[in-house]
């Protein structure tokens, strides 16, 4: 299972939002904030390598970020301006279901591999590979052959992955996926704002009660977010009121 933090966006908007409530905003200040962000941030929203020629911009940006996280954990609307785009590769389907339990937190911005539109054989996520052995593979290991067709209640069934399917429905994708195991790997992409990410992290981090691979997924994403910006760290995720 691998995770990829594709982008963090909206930091400039979140910083601008800090200056609205007390009416210290001006259009000139907003344009300056956006220019500084363009200077210090990469295209994916991570912090560029420090450049002494732009020392003032880096210092000003760091000050804004410190203030944003100082206030944003409580004034959570500010952190909702900040979006994270993440792709996950190979989390097992049961873990995907656990992740989907927070679909509302992603504002339903989550799309995963379809078991209807894609076919699976005996693939399983890396976490399961040395822990379980499907019956079909176990029989192969033992050199035991199973019939390719059987009859049940007078109806003919044909061999498929992990079982048998009624012959007239052998190619029906909605029927075939009924035999897929929860260990099959699932890929998905999602977006989530920083405020809602705090909730997901609280529920799925290493100290929670989630499936081990789901915890690994959560912690891997958290590592990458912190690598993008040190202010967006586990202490903040746990502190955000949501």
PDB file of N, CA and C in Angstrom, residues 7-21 30 34 65 68 72 75-85 109 191-197 232 240:
ATOM      1  N   UNK A   7      -1.145  17.304  -3.649  1.00  0.00           N
ATOM      2  CA  UNK A   7      -1.151  18.762  -3.600  1.00  0.00           C
ATOM      3  C   UNK A   7      -1.814  19.254  -2.324  1.00  0.00           C
ATOM      4  N   UNK A   8      -1.313  20.365  -1.830  1.00  0.00           N
ATOM      5  CA  UNK A   8      -2.016  21.148  -0.814  1.00  0.00           C
ATOM      6  C   UNK A   8      -2.316  22.502  -1.440  1.00  0.00           C
ATOM      7  N   UNK A   9      -3.565  22.893  -1.431  1.00  0.00           N
ATOM      8  CA  UNK A   9      -3.964  24.160  -2.056  1.00  0.00           C
ATOM      9  C   UNK A   9      -4.764  25.004  -1.083  1.00  0.00           C
ATOM     10  N   UNK A  10      -4.862  26.282  -1.392  1.00  0.00           N
ATOM     11  CA  UNK A  10      -5.700  27.173  -0.596  1.00  0.00           C
ATOM     12  C   UNK A  10      -5.019  27.827   0.591  1.00  0.00           C
ATOM     13  N   UNK A  11      -3.715  27.625   0.740  1.00  0.00           N
ATOM     14  CA  UNK A  11      -3.034  28.254   1.871  1.00  0.00           C
ATOM     15  C   UNK A  11      -3.108  29.771   1.769  1.00  0.00           C
ATOM     16  N   UNK A  12      -2.963  30.308   0.563  1.00  0.00           N
ATOM     17  CA  UNK A  12      -3.043  31.762   0.393  1.00  0.00           C
ATOM     18  C   UNK A  12      -4.417  32.283   0.800  1.00  0.00           C
ATOM     19  N   UNK A  13      -5.477  31.564   0.430  1.00  0.00           N
ATOM     20  CA  UNK A  13      -6.825  31.974   0.823  1.00  0.00           C
ATOM     21  C   UNK A  13      -6.988  31.941   2.340  1.00  0.00           C
ATOM     22  N   UNK A  14      -6.452  30.901   2.975  1.00  0.00           N
ATOM     23  CA  UNK A  14      -6.565  30.793   4.433  1.00  0.00           C
ATOM     24  C   UNK A  14      -5.848  31.947   5.124  1.00  0.00           C
ATOM     25  N   UNK A  15      -4.684  32.318   4.617  1.00  0.00           N
ATOM     26  CA  UNK A  15      -3.941  33.436   5.211  1.00  0.00           C
ATOM     27  C   UNK A  15      -4.717  34.733   5.028  1.00  0.00           C
ATOM     28  N   UNK A  16      -5.258  34.928   3.835  1.00  0.00           N
ATOM     29  CA  UNK A  16      -6.064  36.137   3.587  1.00  0.00           C
ATOM     30  C   UNK A  16      -7.228  36.198   4.569  1.00  0.00           C
ATOM     31  N   UNK A  17      -7.843  35.051   4.843  1.00  0.00           N
ATOM     32  CA  UNK A  17      -9.011  35.029   5.724  1.00  0.00           C
ATOM     33  C   UNK A  17      -8.697  35.551   7.121  1.00  0.00           C
ATOM     34  N   UNK A  18      -7.438  35.429   7.554  1.00  0.00           N
ATOM     35  CA  UNK A  18      -7.069  35.906   8.896  1.00  0.00           C
ATOM     36  C   UNK A  18      -7.259  37.409   9.040  1.00  0.00           C
ATOM     37  N   UNK A  19      -7.161  38.123   7.940  1.00  0.00           N
ATOM     38  CA  UNK A  19      -7.184  39.584   8.009  1.00  0.00           C
ATOM     39  C   UNK A  19      -8.581  40.162   7.793  1.00  0.00           C
ATOM     40  N   UNK A  20      -9.581  39.290   7.652  1.00  0.00           N
ATOM     41  CA  UNK A  20     -10.927  39.763   7.373  1.00  0.00           C
ATOM     42  C   UNK A  20     -11.690  40.190   8.621  1.00  0.00           C
ATOM     43  N   UNK A  21     -11.645  39.359   9.651  1.00  0.00           N
ATOM     44  CA  UNK A  21     -12.514  39.576  10.809  1.00  0.00           C
ATOM     45  C   UNK A  21     -12.312  40.939  11.471  1.00  0.00           C
ATOM     46  N   UNK A  30      -3.828  41.587   0.342  1.00  0.00           N
ATOM     47  CA  UNK A  30      -4.164  40.285  -0.235  1.00  0.00           C
ATOM     48  C   UNK A  30      -3.254  39.945  -1.416  1.00  0.00           C
ATOM     49  N   UNK A  34      -0.564  36.770  -1.750  1.00  0.00           N
ATOM     50  CA  UNK A  34      -0.557  35.817  -2.861  1.00  0.00           C
ATOM     51  C   UNK A  34       0.800  35.811  -3.577  1.00  0.00           C
ATOM     52  N   UNK A  65       1.973  31.422   8.767  1.00  0.00           N
ATOM     53  CA  UNK A  65       1.605  30.030   9.026  1.00  0.00           C
ATOM     54  C   UNK A  65       1.509  29.743  10.522  1.00  0.00           C
ATOM     55  N   UNK A  68      -1.711  31.281  11.582  1.00  0.00           N
ATOM     56  CA  UNK A  68      -2.850  30.538  11.035  1.00  0.00           C
ATOM     57  C   UNK A  68      -3.135  29.284  11.859  1.00  0.00           C
ATOM     58  N   UNK A  72      -6.282  28.799  13.889  1.00  0.00           N
ATOM     59  CA  UNK A  72      -7.143  27.985  13.052  1.00  0.00           C
ATOM     60  C   UNK A  72      -7.703  26.747  13.725  1.00  0.00           C
ATOM     61  N   UNK A  75     -10.760  28.429  15.278  1.00  0.00           N
ATOM     62  CA  UNK A  75     -11.560  29.098  14.248  1.00  0.00           C
ATOM     63  C   UNK A  75     -11.426  28.275  12.967  1.00  0.00           C
ATOM     64  N   UNK A  76     -12.132  27.151  12.949  1.00  0.00           N
ATOM     65  CA  UNK A  76     -11.860  26.102  11.966  1.00  0.00           C
ATOM     66  C   UNK A  76     -12.243  26.481  10.540  1.00  0.00           C
ATOM     67  N   UNK A  77     -13.051  27.490  10.348  1.00  0.00           N
ATOM     68  CA  UNK A  77     -13.399  27.887   8.983  1.00  0.00           C
ATOM     69  C   UNK A  77     -12.152  28.301   8.209  1.00  0.00           C
ATOM     70  N   UNK A  78     -11.193  28.911   8.889  1.00  0.00           N
ATOM     71  CA  UNK A  78      -9.959  29.311   8.211  1.00  0.00           C
ATOM     72  C   UNK A  78      -9.245  28.104   7.615  1.00  0.00           C
ATOM     73  N   UNK A  79      -9.211  27.004   8.361  1.00  0.00           N
ATOM     74  CA  UNK A  79      -8.507  25.815   7.881  1.00  0.00           C
ATOM     75  C   UNK A  79      -9.290  25.077   6.800  1.00  0.00           C
ATOM     76  N   UNK A  80     -10.572  25.373   6.679  1.00  0.00           N
ATOM     77  CA  UNK A  80     -11.367  24.747   5.612  1.00  0.00           C
ATOM     78  C   UNK A  80     -10.992  25.280   4.231  1.00  0.00           C
ATOM     79  N   UNK A  81     -10.304  26.412   4.176  1.00  0.00           N
ATOM     80  CA  UNK A  81      -9.827  26.920   2.886  1.00  0.00           C
ATOM     81  C   UNK A  81      -8.693  26.048   2.331  1.00  0.00           C
ATOM     82  N   UNK A  82      -8.080  25.239   3.192  1.00  0.00           N
ATOM     83  CA  UNK A  82      -6.903  24.462   2.789  1.00  0.00           C
ATOM     84  C   UNK A  82      -7.326  23.050   2.412  1.00  0.00           C
ATOM     85  N   UNK A  83      -7.110  22.690   1.159  1.00  0.00           N
ATOM     86  CA  UNK A  83      -7.482  21.379   0.634  1.00  0.00           C
ATOM     87  C   UNK A  83      -6.246  20.519   0.401  1.00  0.00           C
ATOM     88  N   UNK A  84      -6.401  19.224   0.660  1.00  0.00           N
ATOM     89  CA  UNK A  84      -5.353  18.252   0.358  1.00  0.00           C
ATOM     90  C   UNK A  84      -5.894  17.251  -0.655  1.00  0.00           C
ATOM     91  N   UNK A  85      -5.096  16.957  -1.682  1.00  0.00           N
ATOM     92  CA  UNK A  85      -5.424  15.928  -2.663  1.00  0.00           C
ATOM     93  C   UNK A  85      -4.509  14.736  -2.417  1.00  0.00           C
ATOM     94  N   UNK A 109     -15.888  13.768  -1.803  1.00  0.00           N
ATOM     95  CA  UNK A 109     -14.898  13.856  -2.875  1.00  0.00           C
ATOM     96  C   UNK A 109     -13.937  12.678  -2.774  1.00  0.00           C
ATOM     97  N   UNK A 191     -10.168  14.197  -1.833  1.00  0.00           N
ATOM     98  CA  UNK A 191      -9.797  15.532  -1.372  1.00  0.00           C
ATOM     99  C   UNK A 191     -10.444  15.766  -0.012  1.00  0.00           C
ATOM    100  N   UNK A 192      -9.733  16.485   0.831  1.00  0.00           N
ATOM    101  CA  UNK A 192     -10.251  16.786   2.161  1.00  0.00           C
ATOM    102  C   UNK A 192      -9.639  18.092   2.636  1.00  0.00           C
ATOM    103  N   UNK A 193     -10.437  18.903   3.342  1.00  0.00           N
ATOM    104  CA  UNK A 193      -9.864  20.136   3.878  1.00  0.00           C
ATOM    105  C   UNK A 193      -9.185  19.837   5.211  1.00  0.00           C
ATOM    106  N   UNK A 194      -8.361  20.765   5.652  1.00  0.00           N
ATOM    107  CA  UNK A 194      -7.506  20.517   6.810  1.00  0.00           C
ATOM    108  C   UNK A 194      -8.320  20.317   8.094  1.00  0.00           C
ATOM    109  N   UNK A 195      -9.412  21.031   8.223  1.00  0.00           N
ATOM    110  CA  UNK A 195     -10.261  20.866   9.407  1.00  0.00           C
ATOM    111  C   UNK A 195     -10.816  19.451   9.489  1.00  0.00           C
ATOM    112  N   UNK A 196     -11.364  18.953   8.387  1.00  0.00           N
ATOM    113  CA  UNK A 196     -11.936  17.614   8.385  1.00  0.00           C
ATOM    114  C   UNK A 196     -10.855  16.540   8.482  1.00  0.00           C
ATOM    115  N   UNK A 197      -9.670  16.817   7.928  1.00  0.00           N
ATOM    116  CA  UNK A 197      -8.574  15.872   8.069  1.00  0.00           C
ATOM    117  C   UNK A 197      -8.243  15.647   9.539  1.00  0.00           C
ATOM    118  N   UNK A 232       1.723  22.085   9.817  1.00  0.00           N
ATOM    119  CA  UNK A 232       0.610  21.147   9.674  1.00  0.00           C
ATOM    120  C   UNK A 232       1.079  19.790  10.205  1.00  0.00           C
ATOM    121  N   UNK A 240      -7.439  20.289  16.449  1.00  0.00           N
ATOM    122  CA  UNK A 240      -8.499  20.959  15.683  1.00  0.00           C
ATOM    123  C   UNK A 240      -9.871  20.580  16.226  1.00  0.00           C
TER     124      UNK A 240
END
